[in-house]
Rosetta silent file (secondary structure, phi, psi, omega in degrees, C-alpha in Angstrom):
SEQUENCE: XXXXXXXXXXXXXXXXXXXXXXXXXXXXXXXXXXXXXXXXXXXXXXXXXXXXXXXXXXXXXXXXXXXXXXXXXXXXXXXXXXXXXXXXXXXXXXXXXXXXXXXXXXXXXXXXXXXXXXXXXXXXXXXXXXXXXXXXXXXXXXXXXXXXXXXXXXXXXXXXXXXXXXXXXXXXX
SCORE:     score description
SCORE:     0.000 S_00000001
   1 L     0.000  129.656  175.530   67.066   18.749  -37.728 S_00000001
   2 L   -48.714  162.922  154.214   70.347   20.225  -36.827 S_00000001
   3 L   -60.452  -53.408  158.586   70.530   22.689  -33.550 S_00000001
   4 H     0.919  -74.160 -176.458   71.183   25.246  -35.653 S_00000001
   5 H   -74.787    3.258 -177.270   68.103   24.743  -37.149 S_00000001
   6 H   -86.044  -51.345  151.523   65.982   24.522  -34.396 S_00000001
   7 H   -63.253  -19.513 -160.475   67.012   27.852  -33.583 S_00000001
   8 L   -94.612  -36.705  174.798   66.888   29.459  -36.700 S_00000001
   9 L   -62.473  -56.068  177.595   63.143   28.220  -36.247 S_00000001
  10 L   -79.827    7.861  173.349   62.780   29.624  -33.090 S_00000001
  11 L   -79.058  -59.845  179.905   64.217   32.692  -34.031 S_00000001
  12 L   -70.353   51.411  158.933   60.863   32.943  -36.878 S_00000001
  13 L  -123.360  107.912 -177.041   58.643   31.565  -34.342 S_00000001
  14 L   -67.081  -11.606 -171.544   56.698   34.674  -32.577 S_00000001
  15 L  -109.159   20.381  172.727   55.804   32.423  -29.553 S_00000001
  16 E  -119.547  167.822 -165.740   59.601   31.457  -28.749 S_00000001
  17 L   -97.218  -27.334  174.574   62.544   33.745  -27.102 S_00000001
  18 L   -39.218  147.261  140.855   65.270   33.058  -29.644 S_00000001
  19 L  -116.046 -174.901  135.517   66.714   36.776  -31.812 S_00000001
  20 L   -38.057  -90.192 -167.580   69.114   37.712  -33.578 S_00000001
  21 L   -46.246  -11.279 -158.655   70.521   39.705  -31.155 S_00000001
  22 L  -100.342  -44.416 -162.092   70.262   36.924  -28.596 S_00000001
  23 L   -86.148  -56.228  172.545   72.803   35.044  -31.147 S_00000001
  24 H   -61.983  -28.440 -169.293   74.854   37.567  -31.868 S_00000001
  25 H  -117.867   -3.675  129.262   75.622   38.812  -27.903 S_00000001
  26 H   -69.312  -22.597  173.207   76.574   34.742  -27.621 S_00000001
  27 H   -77.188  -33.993 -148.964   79.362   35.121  -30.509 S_00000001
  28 H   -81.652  -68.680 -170.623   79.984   38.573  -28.985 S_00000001
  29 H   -52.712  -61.142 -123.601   80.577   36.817  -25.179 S_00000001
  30 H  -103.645  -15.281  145.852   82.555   33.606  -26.689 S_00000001
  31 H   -85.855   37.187  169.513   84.898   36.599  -28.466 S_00000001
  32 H  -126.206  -40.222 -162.523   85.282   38.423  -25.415 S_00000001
  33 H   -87.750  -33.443 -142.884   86.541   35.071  -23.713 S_00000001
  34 H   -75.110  -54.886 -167.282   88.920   34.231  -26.656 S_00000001
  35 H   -63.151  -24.604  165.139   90.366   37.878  -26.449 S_00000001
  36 H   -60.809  -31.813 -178.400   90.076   38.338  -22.886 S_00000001
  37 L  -121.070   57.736 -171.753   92.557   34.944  -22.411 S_00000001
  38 L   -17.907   82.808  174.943   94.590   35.552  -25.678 S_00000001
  39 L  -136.453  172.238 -146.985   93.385   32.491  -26.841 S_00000001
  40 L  -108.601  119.761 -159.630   92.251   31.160  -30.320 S_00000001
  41 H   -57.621  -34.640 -166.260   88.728   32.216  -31.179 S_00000001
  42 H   -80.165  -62.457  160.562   87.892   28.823  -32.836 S_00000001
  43 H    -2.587  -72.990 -174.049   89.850   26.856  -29.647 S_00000001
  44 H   -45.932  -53.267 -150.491   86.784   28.722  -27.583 S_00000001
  45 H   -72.796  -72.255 -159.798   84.264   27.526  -30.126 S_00000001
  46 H   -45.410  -74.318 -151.343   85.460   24.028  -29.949 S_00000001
  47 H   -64.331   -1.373 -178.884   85.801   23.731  -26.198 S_00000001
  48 H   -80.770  -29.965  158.922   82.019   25.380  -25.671 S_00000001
  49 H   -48.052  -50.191 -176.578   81.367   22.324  -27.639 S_00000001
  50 H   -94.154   -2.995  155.570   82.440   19.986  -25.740 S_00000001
  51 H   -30.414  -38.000 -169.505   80.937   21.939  -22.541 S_00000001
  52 H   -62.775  -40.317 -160.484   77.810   21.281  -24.558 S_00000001
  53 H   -71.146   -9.048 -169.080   78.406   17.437  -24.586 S_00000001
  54 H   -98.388  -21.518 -168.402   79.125   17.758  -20.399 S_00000001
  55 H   -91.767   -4.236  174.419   75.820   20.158  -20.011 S_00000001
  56 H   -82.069  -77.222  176.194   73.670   17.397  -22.238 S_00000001
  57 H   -26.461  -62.433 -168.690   74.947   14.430  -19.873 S_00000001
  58 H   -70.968  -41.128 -178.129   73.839   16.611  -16.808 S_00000001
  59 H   -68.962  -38.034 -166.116   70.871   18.318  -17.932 S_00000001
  60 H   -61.660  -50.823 -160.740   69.778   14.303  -19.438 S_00000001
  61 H   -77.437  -27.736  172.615   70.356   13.098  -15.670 S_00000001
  62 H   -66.577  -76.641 -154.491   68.427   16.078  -14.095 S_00000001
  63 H   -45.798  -35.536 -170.513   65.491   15.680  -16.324 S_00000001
  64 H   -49.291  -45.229 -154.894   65.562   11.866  -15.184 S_00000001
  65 H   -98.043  -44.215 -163.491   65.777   12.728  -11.682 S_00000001
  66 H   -99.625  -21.757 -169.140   63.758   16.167  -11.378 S_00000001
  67 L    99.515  159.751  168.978   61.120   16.532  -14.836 S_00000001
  68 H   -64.037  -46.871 -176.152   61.534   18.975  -17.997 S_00000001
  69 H   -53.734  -34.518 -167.695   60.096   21.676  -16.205 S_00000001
  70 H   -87.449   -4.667  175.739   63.241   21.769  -13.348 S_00000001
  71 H   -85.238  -75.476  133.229   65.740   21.389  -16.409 S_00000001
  72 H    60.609  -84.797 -170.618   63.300   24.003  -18.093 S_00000001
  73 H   -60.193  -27.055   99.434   63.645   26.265  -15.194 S_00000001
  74 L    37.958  -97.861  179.098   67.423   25.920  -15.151 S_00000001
  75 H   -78.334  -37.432 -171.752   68.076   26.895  -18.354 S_00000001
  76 H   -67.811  -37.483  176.660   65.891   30.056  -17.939 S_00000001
  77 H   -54.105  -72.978 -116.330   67.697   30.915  -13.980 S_00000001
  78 H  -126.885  -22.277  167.844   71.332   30.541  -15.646 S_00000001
  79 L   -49.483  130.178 -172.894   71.078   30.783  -19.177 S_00000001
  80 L   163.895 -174.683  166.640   72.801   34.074  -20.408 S_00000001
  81 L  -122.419   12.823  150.182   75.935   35.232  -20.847 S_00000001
  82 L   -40.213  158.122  150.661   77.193   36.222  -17.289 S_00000001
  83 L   -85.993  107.779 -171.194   79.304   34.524  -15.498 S_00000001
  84 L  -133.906  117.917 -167.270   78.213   31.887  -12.667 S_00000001
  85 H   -81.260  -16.411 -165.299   80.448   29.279  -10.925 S_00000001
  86 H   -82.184  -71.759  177.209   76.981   28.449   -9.098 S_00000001
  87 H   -41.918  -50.428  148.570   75.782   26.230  -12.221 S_00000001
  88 H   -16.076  -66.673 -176.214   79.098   25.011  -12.865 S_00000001
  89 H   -83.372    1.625  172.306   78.941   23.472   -9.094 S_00000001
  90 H   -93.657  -80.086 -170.950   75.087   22.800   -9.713 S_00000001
  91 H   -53.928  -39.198  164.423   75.517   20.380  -12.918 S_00000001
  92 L  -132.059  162.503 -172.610   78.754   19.215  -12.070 S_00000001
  93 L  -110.283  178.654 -165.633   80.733   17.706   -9.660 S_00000001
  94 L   -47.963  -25.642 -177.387   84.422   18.142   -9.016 S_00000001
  95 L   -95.241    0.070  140.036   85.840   15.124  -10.706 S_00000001
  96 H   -27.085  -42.382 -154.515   83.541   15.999  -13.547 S_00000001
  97 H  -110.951   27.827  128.259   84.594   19.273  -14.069 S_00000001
  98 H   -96.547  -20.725  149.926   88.691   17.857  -14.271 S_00000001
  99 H   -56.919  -56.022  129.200   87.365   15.495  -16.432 S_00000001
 100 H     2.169  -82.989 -165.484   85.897   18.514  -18.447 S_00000001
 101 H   -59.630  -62.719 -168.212   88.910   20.799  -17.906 S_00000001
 102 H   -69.741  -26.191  178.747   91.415   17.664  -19.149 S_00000001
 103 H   -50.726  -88.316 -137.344   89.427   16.767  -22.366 S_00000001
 104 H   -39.169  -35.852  169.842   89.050   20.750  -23.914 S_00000001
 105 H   -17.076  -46.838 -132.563   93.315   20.370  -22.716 S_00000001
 106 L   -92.914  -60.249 -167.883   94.057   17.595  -24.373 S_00000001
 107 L   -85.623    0.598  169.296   91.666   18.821  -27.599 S_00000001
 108 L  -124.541   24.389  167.519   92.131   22.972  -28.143 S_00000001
 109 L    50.601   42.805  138.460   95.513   23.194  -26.218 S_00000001
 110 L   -46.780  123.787  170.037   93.919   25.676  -23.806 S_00000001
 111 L  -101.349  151.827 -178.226   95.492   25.548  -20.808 S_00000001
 112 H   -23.229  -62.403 -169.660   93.715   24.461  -17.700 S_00000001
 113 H   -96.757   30.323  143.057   93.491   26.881  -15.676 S_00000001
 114 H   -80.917  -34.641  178.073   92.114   29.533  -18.702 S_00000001
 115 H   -76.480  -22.974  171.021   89.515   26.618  -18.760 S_00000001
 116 H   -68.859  -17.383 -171.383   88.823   26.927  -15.151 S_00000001
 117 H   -93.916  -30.076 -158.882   88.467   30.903  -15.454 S_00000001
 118 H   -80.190  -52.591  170.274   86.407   30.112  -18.739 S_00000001
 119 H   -36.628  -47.379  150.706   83.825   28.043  -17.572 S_00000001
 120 H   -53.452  -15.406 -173.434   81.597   30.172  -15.498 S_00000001
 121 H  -115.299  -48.952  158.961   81.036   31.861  -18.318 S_00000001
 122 H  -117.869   44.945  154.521   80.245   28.989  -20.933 S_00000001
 123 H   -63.718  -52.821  168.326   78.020   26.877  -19.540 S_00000001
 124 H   -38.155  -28.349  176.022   75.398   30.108  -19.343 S_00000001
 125 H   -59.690  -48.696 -173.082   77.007   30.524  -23.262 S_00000001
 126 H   -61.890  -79.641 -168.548   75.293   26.880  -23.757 S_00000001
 127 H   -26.176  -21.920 -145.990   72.268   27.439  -21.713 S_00000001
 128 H   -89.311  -39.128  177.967   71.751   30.608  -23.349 S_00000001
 129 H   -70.022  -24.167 -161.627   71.728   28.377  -26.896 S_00000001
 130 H   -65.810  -57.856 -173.270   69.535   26.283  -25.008 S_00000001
 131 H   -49.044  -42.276 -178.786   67.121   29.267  -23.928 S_00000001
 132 L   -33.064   -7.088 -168.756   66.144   30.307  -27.722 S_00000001
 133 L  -120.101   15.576 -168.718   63.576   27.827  -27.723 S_00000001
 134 L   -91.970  125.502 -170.169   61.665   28.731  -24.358 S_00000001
 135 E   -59.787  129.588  171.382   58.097   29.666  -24.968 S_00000001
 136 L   -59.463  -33.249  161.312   57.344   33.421  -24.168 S_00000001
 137 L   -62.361  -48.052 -159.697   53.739   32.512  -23.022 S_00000001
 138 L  -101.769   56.227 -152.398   54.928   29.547  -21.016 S_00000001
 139 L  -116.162   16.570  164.209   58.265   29.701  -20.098 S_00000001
 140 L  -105.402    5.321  168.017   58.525   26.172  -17.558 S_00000001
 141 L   -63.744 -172.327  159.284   56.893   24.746  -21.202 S_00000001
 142 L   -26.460  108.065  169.051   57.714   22.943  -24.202 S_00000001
 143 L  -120.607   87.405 -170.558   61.006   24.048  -25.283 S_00000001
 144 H   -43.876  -57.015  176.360   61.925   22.873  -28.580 S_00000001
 145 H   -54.198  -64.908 -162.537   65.749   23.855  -28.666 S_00000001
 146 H   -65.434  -52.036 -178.333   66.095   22.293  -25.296 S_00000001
 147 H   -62.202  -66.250 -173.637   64.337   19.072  -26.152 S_00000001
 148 H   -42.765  -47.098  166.350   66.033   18.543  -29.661 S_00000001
 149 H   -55.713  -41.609 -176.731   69.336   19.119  -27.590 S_00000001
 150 H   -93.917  -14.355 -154.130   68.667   16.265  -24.706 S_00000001
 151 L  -103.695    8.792 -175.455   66.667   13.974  -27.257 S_00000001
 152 L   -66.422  140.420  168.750   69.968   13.845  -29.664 S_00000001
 153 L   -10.388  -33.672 -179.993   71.023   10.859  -31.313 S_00000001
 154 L    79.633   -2.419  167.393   73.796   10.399  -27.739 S_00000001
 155 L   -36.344  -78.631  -49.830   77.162    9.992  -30.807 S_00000001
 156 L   -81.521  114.605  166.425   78.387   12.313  -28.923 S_00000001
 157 L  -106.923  121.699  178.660   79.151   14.868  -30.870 S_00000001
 158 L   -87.341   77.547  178.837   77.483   18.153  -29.638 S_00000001
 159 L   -29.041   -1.844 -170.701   76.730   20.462  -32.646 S_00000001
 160 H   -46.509  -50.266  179.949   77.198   23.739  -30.396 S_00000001
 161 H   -58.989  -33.638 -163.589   80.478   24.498  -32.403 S_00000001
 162 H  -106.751   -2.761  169.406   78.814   24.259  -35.899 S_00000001
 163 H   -66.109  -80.815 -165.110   75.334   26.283  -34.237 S_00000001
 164 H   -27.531  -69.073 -174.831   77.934   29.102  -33.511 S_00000001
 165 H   -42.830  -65.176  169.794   79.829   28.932  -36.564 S_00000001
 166 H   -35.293  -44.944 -170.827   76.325   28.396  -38.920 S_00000001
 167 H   -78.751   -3.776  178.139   75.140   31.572  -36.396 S_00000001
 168 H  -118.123   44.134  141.613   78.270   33.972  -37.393 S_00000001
 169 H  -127.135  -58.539  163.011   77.686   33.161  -41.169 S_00000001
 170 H   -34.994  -79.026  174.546   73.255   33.903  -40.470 S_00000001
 171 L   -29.306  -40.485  164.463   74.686   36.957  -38.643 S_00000001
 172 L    88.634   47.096  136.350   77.394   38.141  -41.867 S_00000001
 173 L   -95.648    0.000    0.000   80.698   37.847  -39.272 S_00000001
């Protein structure tokens, strides 16, 4: 099952945290970055993508090292659509995040240091896709969205870009 659809599950699911509205004030955030750094709305989309593929890799080595519950716990702290350089400098380290910075470069023609201003803001955009599946009862449980996201096939390609897009067509934007 796509991410997409995992949310779109956990959206109908009464015991998970996914909305609408939850979906919608992540498209809302990731057009607020494009327009805040007159930059190309899809560009944004793309490079939150491959954020997703550097926040899988990190969250994959923290469950390894720490359990589901402290990635769990995590996504629930930082997910959102704030800005926080403190998860940035939690998940990754510095030659990570110029590794990071030169990919979305080299693939939306972003420039660097828009990606350096951008980034506090979407890893929490990711997390935040992440959170929709975090049980309302529970919420260091099971998290379906979260699992289907570290348990992916590893191509990686990191579907974040076609959740958003699929979620601004579910949405009618």
């Amino acid at each position: 099952m796509s991410l997409f659809n995992t949310i779109l599950s956990a959206i109908n699911s009464p015991t998970q945290q996914a909305s609408s509205s939850q979906l919608g004030d992540i498209l809302d955030t990731v057009q607020q970055l494009s327009g805040n750094h007159h930059t190309n709305p899809s560009a944004v989309q793309s490079a939150t993508s491959i954020v997703g593929k550097y926040v899988r890799s990190a969250l994959q080595q923290k469950r390894r090292n720490e359990g589901d519950e402290q990635v769990q716990a995590l996504v629930n702290q930082f997910g959102g659509i704030g800005a926080s350089s403190q998860v940035v400098n939690m998940l990754f380290s510095a030659p990570q995040i110029q590794e990071l910075v030169g990919e979305i470069t080299s693939k939306t023609g972003i420039n660097a240091g828009i990606i350096q201003a951008m980034l506090p803001t979407l890893v929490p955009v990711v997390l935040n896709f992440l959170k929709t599946g975090t049980n309302i009862e529970n919420p260091l449980g099971s998290n379906s969205v979260l699992s289907g996201f570290l348990d992916a096939d590893g191509d990686g390609d990191v579907d974040i870009y076609d959740a958003m897009q699929l979620a601004s067509r579910h949405l009618g934007r």
